[in-house]
CSV table of C-alpha atoms and ligand atoms in Angstrom, one decimal:
chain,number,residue,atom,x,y,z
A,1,UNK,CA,250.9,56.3,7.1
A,2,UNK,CA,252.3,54.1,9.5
A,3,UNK,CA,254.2,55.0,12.8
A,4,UNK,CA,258.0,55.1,11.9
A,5,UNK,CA,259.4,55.5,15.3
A,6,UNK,CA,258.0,52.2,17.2
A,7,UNK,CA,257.8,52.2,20.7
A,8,UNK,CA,259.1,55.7,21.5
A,9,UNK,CA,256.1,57.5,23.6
A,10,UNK,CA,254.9,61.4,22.9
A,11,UNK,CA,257.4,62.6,25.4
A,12,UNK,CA,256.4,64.4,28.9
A,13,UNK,CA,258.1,66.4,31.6
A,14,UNK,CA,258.5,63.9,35.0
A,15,UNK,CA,260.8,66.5,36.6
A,16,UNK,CA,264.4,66.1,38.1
A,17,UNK,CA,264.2,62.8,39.9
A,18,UNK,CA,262.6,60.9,37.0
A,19,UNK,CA,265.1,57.9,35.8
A,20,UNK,CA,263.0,57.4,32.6
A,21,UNK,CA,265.7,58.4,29.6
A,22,UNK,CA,262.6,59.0,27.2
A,23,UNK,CA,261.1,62.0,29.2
A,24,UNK,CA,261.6,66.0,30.2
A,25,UNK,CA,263.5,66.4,33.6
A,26,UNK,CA,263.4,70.1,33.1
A,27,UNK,CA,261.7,71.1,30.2
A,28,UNK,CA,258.2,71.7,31.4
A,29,UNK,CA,256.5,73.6,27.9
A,30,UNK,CA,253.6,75.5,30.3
A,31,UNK,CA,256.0,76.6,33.3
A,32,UNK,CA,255.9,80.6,33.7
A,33,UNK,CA,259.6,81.7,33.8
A,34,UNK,CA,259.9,85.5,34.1
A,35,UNK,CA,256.0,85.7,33.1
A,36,UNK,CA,256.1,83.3,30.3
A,37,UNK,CA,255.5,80.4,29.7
A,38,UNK,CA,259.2,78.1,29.0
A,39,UNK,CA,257.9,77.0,25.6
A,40,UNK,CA,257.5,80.7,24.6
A,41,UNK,CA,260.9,82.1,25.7
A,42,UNK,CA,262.0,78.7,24.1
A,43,UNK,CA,260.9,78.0,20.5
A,44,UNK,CA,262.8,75.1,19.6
A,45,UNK,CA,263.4,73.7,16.3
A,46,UNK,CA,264.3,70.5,14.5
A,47,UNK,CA,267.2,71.3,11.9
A,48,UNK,CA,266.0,68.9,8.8
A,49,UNK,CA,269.6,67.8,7.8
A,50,UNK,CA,271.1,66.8,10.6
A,51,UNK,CA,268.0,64.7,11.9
A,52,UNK,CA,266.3,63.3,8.9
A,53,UNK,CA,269.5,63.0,6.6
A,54,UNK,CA,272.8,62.5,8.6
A,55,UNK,CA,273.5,58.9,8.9
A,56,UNK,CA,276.7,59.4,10.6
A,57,UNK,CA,278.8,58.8,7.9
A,58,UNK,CA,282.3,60.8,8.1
A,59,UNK,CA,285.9,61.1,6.4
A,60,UNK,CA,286.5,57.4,8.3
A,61,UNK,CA,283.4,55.5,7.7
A,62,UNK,CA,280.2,54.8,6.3
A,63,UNK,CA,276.9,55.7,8.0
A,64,UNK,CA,275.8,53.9,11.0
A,65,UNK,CA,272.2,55.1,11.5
A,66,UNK,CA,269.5,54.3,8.8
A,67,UNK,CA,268.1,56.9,7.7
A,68,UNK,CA,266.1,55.4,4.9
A,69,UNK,CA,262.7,55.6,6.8
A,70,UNK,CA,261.4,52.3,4.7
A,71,UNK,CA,262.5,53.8,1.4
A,72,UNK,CA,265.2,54.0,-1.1
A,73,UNK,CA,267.3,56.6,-0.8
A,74,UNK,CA,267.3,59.2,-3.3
A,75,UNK,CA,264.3,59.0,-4.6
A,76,UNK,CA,260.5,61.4,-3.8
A,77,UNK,CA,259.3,58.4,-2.0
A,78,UNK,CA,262.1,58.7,0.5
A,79,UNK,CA,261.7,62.7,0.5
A,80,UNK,CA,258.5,62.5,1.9
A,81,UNK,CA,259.0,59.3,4.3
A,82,UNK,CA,261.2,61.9,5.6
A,83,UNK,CA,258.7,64.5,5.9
A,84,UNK,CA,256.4,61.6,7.7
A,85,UNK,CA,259.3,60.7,9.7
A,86,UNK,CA,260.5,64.9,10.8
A,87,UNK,CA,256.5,65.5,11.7
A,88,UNK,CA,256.0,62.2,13.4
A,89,UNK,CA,259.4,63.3,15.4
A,90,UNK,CA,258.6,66.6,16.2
A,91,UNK,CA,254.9,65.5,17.4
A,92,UNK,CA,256.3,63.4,19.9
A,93,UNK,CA,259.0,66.1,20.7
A,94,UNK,CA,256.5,68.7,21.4
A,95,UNK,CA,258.7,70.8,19.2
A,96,UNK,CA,256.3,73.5,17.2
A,97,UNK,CA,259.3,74.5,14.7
A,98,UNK,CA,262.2,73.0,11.6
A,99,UNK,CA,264.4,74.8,10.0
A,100,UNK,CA,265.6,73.8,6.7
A,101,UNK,CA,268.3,73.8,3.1
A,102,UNK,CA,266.7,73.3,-0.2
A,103,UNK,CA,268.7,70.0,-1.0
A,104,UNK,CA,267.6,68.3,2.7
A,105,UNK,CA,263.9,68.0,1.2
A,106,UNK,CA,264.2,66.6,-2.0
A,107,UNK,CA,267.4,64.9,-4.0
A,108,UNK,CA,269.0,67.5,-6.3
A,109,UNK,CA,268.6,66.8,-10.1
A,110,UNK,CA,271.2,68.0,-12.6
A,111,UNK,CA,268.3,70.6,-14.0
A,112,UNK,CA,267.5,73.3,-11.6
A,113,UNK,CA,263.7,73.0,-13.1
A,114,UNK,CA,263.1,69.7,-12.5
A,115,UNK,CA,265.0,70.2,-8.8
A,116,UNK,CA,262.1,72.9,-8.1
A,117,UNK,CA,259.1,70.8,-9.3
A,118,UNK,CA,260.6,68.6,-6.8
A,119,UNK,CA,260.4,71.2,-3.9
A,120,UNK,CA,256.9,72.0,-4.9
A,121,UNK,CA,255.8,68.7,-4.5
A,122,UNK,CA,257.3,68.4,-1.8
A,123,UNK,CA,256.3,71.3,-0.1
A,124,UNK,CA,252.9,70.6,-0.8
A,125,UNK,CA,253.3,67.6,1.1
A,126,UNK,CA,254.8,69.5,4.0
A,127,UNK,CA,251.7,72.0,3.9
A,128,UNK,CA,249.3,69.1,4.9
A,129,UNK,CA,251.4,67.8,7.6
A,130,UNK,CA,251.9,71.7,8.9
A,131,UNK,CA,247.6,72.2,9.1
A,132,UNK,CA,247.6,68.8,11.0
A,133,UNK,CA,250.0,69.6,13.7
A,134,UNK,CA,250.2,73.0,14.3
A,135,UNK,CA,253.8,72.9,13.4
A,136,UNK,CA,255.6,76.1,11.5
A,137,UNK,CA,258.7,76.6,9.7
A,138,UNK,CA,261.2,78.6,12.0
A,139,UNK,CA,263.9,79.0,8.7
A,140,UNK,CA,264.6,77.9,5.5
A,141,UNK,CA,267.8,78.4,3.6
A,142,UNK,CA,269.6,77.5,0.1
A,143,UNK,CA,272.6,74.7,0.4
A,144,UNK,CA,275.3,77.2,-1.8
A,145,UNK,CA,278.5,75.1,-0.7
A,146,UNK,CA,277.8,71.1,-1.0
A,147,UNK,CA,277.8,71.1,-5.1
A,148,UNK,CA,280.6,71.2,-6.4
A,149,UNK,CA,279.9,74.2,-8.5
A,150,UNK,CA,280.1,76.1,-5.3
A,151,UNK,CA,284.0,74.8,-5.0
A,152,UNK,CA,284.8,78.9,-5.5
A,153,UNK,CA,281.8,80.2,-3.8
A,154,UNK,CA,278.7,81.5,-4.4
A,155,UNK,CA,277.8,84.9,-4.1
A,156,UNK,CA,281.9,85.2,-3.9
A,157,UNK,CA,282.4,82.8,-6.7
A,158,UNK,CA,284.9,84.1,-9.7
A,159,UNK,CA,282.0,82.2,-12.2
A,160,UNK,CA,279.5,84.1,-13.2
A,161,UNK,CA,277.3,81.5,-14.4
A,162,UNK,CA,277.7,79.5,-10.8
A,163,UNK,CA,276.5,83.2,-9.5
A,164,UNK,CA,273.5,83.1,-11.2
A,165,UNK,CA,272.5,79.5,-10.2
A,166,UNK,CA,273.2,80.3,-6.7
A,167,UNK,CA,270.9,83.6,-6.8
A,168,UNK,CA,268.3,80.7,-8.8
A,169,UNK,CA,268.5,79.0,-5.6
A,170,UNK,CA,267.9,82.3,-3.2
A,171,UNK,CA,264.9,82.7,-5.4
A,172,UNK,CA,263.4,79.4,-4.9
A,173,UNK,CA,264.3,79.1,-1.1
A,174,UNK,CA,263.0,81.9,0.2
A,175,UNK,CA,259.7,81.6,-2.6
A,176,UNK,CA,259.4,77.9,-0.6
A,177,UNK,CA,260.2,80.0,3.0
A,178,UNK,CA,257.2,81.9,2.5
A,179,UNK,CA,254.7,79.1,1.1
A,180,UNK,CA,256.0,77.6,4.4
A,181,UNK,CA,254.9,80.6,6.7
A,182,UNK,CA,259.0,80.7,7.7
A,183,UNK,CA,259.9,83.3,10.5
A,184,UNK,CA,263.2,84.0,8.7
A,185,UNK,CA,265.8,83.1,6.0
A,186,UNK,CA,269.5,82.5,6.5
A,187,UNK,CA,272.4,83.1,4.7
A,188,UNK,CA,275.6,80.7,6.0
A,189,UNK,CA,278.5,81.9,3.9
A,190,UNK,CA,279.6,77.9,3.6
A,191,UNK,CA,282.4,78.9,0.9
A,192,UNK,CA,282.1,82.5,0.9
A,193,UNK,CA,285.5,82.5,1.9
A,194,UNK,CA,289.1,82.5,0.6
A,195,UNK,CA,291.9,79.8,0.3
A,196,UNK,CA,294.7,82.2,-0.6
A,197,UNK,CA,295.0,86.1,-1.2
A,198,UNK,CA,297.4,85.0,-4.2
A,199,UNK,CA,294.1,84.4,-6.2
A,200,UNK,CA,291.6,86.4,-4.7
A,201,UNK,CA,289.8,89.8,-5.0
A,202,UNK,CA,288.2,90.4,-1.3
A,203,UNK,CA,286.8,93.6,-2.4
A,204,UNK,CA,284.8,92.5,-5.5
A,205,UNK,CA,283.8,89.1,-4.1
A,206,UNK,CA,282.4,90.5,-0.7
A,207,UNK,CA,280.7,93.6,-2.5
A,208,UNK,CA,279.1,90.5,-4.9
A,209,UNK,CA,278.0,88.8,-1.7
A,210,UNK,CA,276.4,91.9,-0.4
A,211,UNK,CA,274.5,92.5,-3.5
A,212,UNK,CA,273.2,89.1,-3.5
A,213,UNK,CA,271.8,89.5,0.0
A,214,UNK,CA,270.6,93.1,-1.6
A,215,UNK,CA,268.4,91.0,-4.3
A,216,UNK,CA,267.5,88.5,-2.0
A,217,UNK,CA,265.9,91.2,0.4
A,218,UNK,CA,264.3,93.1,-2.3
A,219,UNK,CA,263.3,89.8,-3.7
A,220,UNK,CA,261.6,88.2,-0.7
A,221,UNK,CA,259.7,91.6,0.3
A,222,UNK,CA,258.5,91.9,-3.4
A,223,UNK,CA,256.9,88.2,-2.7
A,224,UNK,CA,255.5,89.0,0.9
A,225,UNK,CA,258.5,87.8,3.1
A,226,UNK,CA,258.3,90.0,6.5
A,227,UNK,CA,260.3,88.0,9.0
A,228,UNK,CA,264.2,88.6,9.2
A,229,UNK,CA,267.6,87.5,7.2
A,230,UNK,CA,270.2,86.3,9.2
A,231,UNK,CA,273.6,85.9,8.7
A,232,UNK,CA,274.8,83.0,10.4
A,233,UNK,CA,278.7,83.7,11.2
A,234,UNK,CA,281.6,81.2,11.2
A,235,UNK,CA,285.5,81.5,11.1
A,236,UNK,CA,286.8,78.8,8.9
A,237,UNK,CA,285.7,75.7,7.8
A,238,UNK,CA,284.8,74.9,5.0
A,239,UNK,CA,287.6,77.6,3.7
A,240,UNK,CA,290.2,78.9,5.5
A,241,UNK,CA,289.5,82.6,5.8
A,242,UNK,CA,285.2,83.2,5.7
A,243,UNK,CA,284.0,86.3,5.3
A,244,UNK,CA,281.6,86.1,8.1
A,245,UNK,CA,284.4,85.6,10.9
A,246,UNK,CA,282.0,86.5,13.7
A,247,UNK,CA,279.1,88.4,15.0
A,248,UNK,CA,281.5,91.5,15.2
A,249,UNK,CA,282.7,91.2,11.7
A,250,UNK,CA,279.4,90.3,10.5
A,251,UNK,CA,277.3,93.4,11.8
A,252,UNK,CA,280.0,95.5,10.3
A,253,UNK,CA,279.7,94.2,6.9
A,254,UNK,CA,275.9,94.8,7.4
A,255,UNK,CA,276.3,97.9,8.3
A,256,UNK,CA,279.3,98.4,5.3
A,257,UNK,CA,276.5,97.7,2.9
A,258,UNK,CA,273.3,99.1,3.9
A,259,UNK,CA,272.2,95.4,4.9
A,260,UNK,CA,271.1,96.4,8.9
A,261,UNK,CA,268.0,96.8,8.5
A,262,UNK,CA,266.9,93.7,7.2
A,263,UNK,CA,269.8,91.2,8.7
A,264,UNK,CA,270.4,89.9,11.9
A,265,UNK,CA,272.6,87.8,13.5
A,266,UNK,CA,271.8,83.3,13.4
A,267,UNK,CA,274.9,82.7,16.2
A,268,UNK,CA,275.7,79.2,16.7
A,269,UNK,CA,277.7,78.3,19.6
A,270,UNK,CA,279.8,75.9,18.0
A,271,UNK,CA,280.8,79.0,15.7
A,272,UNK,CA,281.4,81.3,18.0
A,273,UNK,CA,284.0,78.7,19.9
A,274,UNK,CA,285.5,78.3,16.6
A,275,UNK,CA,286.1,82.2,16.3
A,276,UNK,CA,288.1,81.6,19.8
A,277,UNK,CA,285.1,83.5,21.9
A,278,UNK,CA,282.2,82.3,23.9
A,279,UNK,CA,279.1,81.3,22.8
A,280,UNK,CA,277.8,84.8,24.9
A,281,UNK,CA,280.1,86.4,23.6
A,282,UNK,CA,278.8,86.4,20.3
A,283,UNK,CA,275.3,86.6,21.9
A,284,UNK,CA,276.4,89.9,23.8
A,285,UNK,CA,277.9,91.3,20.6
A,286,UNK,CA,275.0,90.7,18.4
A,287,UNK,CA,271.9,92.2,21.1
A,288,UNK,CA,274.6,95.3,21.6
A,289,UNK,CA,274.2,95.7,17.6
A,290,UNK,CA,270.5,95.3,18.0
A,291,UNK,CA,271.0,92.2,15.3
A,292,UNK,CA,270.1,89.0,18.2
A,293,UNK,CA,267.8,87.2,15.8
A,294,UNK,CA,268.0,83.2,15.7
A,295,UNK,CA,270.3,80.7,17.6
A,296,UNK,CA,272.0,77.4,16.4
A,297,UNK,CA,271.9,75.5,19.7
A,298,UNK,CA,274.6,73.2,20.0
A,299,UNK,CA,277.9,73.1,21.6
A,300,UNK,CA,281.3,71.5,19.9
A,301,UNK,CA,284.2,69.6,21.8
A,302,UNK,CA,286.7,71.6,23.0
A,303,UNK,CA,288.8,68.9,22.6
A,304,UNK,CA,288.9,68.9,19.0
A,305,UNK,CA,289.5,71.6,17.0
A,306,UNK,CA,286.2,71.8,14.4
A,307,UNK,CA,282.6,71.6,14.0
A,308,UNK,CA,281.4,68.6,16.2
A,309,UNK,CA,277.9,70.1,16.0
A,310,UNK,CA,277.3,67.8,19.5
A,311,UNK,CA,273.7,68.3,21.7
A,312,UNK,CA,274.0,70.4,24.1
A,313,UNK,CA,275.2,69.7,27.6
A,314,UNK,CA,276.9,72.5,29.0
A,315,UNK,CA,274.5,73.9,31.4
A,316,UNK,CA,276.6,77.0,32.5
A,317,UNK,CA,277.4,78.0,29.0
A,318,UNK,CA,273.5,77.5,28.5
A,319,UNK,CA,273.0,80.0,31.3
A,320,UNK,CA,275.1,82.5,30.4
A,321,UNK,CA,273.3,82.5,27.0
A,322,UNK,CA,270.0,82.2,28.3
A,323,UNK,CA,270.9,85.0,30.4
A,324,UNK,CA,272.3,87.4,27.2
A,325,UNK,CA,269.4,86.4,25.7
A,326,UNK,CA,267.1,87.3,28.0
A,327,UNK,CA,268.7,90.2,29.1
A,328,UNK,CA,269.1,91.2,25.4
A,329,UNK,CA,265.4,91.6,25.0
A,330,UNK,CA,264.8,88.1,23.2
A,331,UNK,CA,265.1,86.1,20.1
A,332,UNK,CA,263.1,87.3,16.7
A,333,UNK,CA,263.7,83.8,16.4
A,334,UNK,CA,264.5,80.1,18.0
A,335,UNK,CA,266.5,77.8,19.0
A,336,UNK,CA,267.3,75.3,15.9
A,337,UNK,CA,269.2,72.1,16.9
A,338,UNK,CA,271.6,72.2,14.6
A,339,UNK,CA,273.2,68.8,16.5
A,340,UNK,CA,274.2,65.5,15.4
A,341,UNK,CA,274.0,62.5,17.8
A,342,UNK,CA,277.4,61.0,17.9
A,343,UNK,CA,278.1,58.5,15.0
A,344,UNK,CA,278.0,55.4,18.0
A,345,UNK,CA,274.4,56.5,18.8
A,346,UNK,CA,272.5,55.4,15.6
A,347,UNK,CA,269.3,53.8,17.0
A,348,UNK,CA,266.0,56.1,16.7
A,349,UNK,CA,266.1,56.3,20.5
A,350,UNK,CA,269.4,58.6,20.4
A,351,UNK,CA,267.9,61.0,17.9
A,352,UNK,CA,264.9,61.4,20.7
A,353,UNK,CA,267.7,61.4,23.7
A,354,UNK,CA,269.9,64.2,21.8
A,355,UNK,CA,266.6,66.0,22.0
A,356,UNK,CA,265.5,65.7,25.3
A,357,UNK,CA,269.3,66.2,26.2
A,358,UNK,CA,269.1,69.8,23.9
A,359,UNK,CA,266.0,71.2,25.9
A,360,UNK,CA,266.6,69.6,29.1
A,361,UNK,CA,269.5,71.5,29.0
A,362,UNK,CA,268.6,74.8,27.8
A,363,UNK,CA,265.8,74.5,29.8
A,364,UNK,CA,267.7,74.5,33.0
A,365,UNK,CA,269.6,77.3,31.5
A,366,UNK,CA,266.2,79.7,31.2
A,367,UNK,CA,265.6,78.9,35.0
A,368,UNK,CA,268.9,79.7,36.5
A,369,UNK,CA,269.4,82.6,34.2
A,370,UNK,CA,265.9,83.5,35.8
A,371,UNK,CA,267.3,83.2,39.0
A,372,UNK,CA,270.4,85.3,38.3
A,373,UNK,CA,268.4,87.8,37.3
A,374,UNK,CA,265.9,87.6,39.8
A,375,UNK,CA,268.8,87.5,42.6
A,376,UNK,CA,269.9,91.0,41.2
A,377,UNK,CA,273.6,90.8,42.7
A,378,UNK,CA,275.3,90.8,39.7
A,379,UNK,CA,273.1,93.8,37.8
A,380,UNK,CA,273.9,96.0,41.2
A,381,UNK,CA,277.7,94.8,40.9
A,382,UNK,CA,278.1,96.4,37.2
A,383,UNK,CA,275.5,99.2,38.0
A,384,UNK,CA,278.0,100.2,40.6
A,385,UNK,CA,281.1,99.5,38.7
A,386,UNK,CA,279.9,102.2,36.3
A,387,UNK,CA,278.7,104.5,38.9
A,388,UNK,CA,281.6,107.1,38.5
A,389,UNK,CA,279.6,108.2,35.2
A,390,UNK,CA,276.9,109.1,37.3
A,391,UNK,CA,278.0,112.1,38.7
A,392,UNK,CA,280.3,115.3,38.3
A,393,UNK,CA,283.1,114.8,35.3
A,394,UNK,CA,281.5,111.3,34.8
A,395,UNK,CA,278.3,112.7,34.1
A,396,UNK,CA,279.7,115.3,31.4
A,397,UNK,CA,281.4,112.2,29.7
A,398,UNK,CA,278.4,110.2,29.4
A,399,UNK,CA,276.1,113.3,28.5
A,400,UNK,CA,278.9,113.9,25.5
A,401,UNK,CA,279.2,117.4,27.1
A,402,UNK,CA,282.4,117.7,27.6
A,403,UNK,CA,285.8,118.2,25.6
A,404,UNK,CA,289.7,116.9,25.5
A,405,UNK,CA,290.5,120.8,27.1
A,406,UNK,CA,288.4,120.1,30.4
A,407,UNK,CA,288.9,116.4,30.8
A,408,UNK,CA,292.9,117.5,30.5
A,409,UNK,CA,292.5,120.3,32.8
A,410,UNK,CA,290.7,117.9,35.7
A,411,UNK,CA,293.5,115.3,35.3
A,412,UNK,CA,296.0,117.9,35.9
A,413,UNK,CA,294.1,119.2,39.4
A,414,UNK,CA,293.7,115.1,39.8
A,415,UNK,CA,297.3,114.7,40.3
A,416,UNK,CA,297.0,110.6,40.9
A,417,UNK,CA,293.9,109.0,40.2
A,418,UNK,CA,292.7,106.0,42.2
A,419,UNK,CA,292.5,102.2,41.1
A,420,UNK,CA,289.0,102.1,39.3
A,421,UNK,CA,287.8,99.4,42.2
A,422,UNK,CA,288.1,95.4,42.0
A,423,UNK,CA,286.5,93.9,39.2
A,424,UNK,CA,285.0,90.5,41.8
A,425,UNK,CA,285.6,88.4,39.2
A,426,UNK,CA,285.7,85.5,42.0
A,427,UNK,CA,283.0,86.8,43.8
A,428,UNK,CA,280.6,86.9,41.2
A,429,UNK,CA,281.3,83.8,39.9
A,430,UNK,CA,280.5,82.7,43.3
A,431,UNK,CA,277.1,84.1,43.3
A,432,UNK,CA,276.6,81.9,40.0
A,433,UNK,CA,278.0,79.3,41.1
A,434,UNK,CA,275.7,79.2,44.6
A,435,UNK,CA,272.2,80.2,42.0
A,436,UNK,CA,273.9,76.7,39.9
A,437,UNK,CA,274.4,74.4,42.2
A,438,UNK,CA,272.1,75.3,45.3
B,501,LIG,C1,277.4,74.7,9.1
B,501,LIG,C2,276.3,75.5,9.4
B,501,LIG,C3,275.0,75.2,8.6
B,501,LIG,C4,274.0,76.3,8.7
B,501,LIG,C5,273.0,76.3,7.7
B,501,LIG,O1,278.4,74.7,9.8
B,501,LIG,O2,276.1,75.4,10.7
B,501,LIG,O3,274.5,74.0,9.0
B,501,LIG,O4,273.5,76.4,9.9
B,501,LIG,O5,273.4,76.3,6.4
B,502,LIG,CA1,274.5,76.2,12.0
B,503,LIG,CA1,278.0,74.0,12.7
């Protein structure tokens, strides 16, 4: 096989003041952070369909990046010059994980059968390339909302027939997540949503959902499947109204059906900006849930009002996650780019630059999140915010030891209570600030 990405180097850490666009200035794999190494508390992945696949085409335009790797489009020869191309990519990335949908590795034929001798050969293919490198599968997924059958749904379709295929296609994605040796399996409601209440039951399509993920879990541990299932949360788009608003709504609908032990949380940043919070919002909600599993890393335009899926950038917002996550006790799994260079950068050197950009970038966020914690000001600030619970009537509160008759009786003695204290929000923002930029 011959090199598909000409010219571009294996690509190496040369530190801050390096001017070389085709190298690390942050991301350095074997620097101990916190007493680990950065490439441990950062297992990065390549997301198959936006790399290997997107050729920038949108509602305006045609493609402007060739994505053909030297064959024709649509056919097994091109499914595995993209494998040749993703492992020749992620070799020179020094990333160790992908994540994947069914329909990124191989064209879809109209016969389910025939699209799953596909995968298999595929896959098979894939297996080689995994021994050679070292490289593992962070997630694979099924794609339940491109095909049109999926117009309705999937697991919240009204067809019954279309519910079947899509459970055909839970079977065969998580049966392909194991042969890979995948750390977890998601489930992106992409039209388990609504348009309009006027012809929708919420009740029975979410309760269909739920039993679908019920299968798939039973499923998938019947076939040797330990890692997690995530539940990737989004707000709207495709539909209107999606079940899976955010992290909040999404642990509760776990919880609703008996789902929490198995399921955790895939947040995506772009997502969670969608849903009108922050990125560690979503990231604070889902480690308070005990569901912080996987993390789409990305970051979307807040200038337009949808899912740019852009690299990246935004190194205070990739502090403040670094930080939840960290503080949260970890990942169970990575950090997926699931990022599109912009359709102007179509050469093979922007998908490499959109990388180095993603890690760069998070990168710097693990080492100033470090620092913040290191620097301890702001864990002594809340520690000390709370600090009334620590004593006296507090103390009965937070020990549950106490009753609506004796917290009523201690008001009345209180007469006036005092302001609870200044909440900083300046100051502390200061102190990350001065840790940013110092
Ligand atoms: C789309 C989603 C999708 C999931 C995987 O908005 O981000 O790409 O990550 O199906
Ligand atoms: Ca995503
Ligand atoms: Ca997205």
């Amino acid at each position: 096989m011959s090199e598909i990405f000409k010219g571009i180097p294996e690509i190496k850490y040369e530190g801050p003041k390096s001017k070389n666009e085709l190298a690390f200035k942050f991301y350095d794999a074997d620097r101990v952070i916190l007493g680990k190494k950065m490439s441990e508390h950062l297992p990065f992945a390549m997301a198959w369909w936006h790399n290997l696949c997107a050729n920038g085409v949108d509602m305006f335009g045609r493609g402007t990046a060739d994505k053909s790797f030297g064959a024709v489009p649509g056919t097994m020869e091109h499914a595995k010059a993209k494998v040749d191309a993703g492992f020749e990519f992620m070799k020179k990335m020094g990333i160790k994980y992908f994540c994947f949908h069914d329909v990124d590795l191989v064209p879809e034929a109209d016969d389910i059968k025939e699209t799953n001798r596909r995968l298999d050969e595929v896959t098979d293919y894939m297996l080689v390339k995994m021994k050679e490198t070292g490289i593992k599968c962070l997630w694979g997924t099924a794609n339940m909302f491109g095909n049109p059958r999926f117009m309705n749904g999937a697991g919240s379709t009204n067809s019954a027939d279309v519910y079947a295929f899509a459970a055909a296609q839970v079977k065969k994605a998580l049966e392909l997540t194991v042969k890979l040796g995948g750390r977890g399996y998601v489930f992106w409601g992409g039209r388990e949503g609504y348009e309009t209440l006027l012809n929708t039951d919420v009740k029975f399509e979410q309760e269909n959902i739920a039993y679908l993920m019920r299968m798939a879990v039973d499923y998938g541990r019947s076939i040797g499947f330990k890692g997690d299932f995530y539940i990737e949360p989004k707000p709207r788009e495709p539909m209107t109204h999606q079940y899976d608003f955010d992290a909040a709504t999404a642990a509760g609908f776990l919880r609703a059906h008996g789902l929490d032990k198995d399921f955790k949380l895939n947040i995506e940043a772009n997502h969670a900006t969608l849903a009108g919070h922050t990125f560690e919002h979503e990231l604070r909600i889902a480690a308070i849930n005990g569901m912080l599993g996987s993390i789409d890393a990305n970051q979307g335009n807040p200038m337009l009002g949808w899912d740019t899926d852009c690299f990246p950038w935004d190194v205070v917002t990739a502090t403040k996650a670094m930080y939840e996550i960290i503080k949260g006790g970890g990942l169970t799994g990575g950090f997926n780019f699931d990022a599109k260079t912009r359709r102007p950068s179509n050469t093979y050197a922007d998908m490499f630059k959109g990388y180095i950009l993603g890690m760069d970038t998070f990168a710097l966020g693990l080492i100033k999140a470090a620092e913040i914690i290191e620097d301890g000001r702001l864990d002594k600030f809340v520690e000390e915010r709370y600090s009334s619970f620590g004593s006296g009537i507090g103390k009965k509160i937070a020990d549950r030891k106490t009753s609506l008759s004796e917290l009523a009786d201690y008001a009345a003695k209180l007469g006036k209570p005092e302001l609870p204290g200044s909440g900083n929000e300046e100051g502390l923002e200061e102190i990350v600030n001065q840790i940013l930029y110092s």
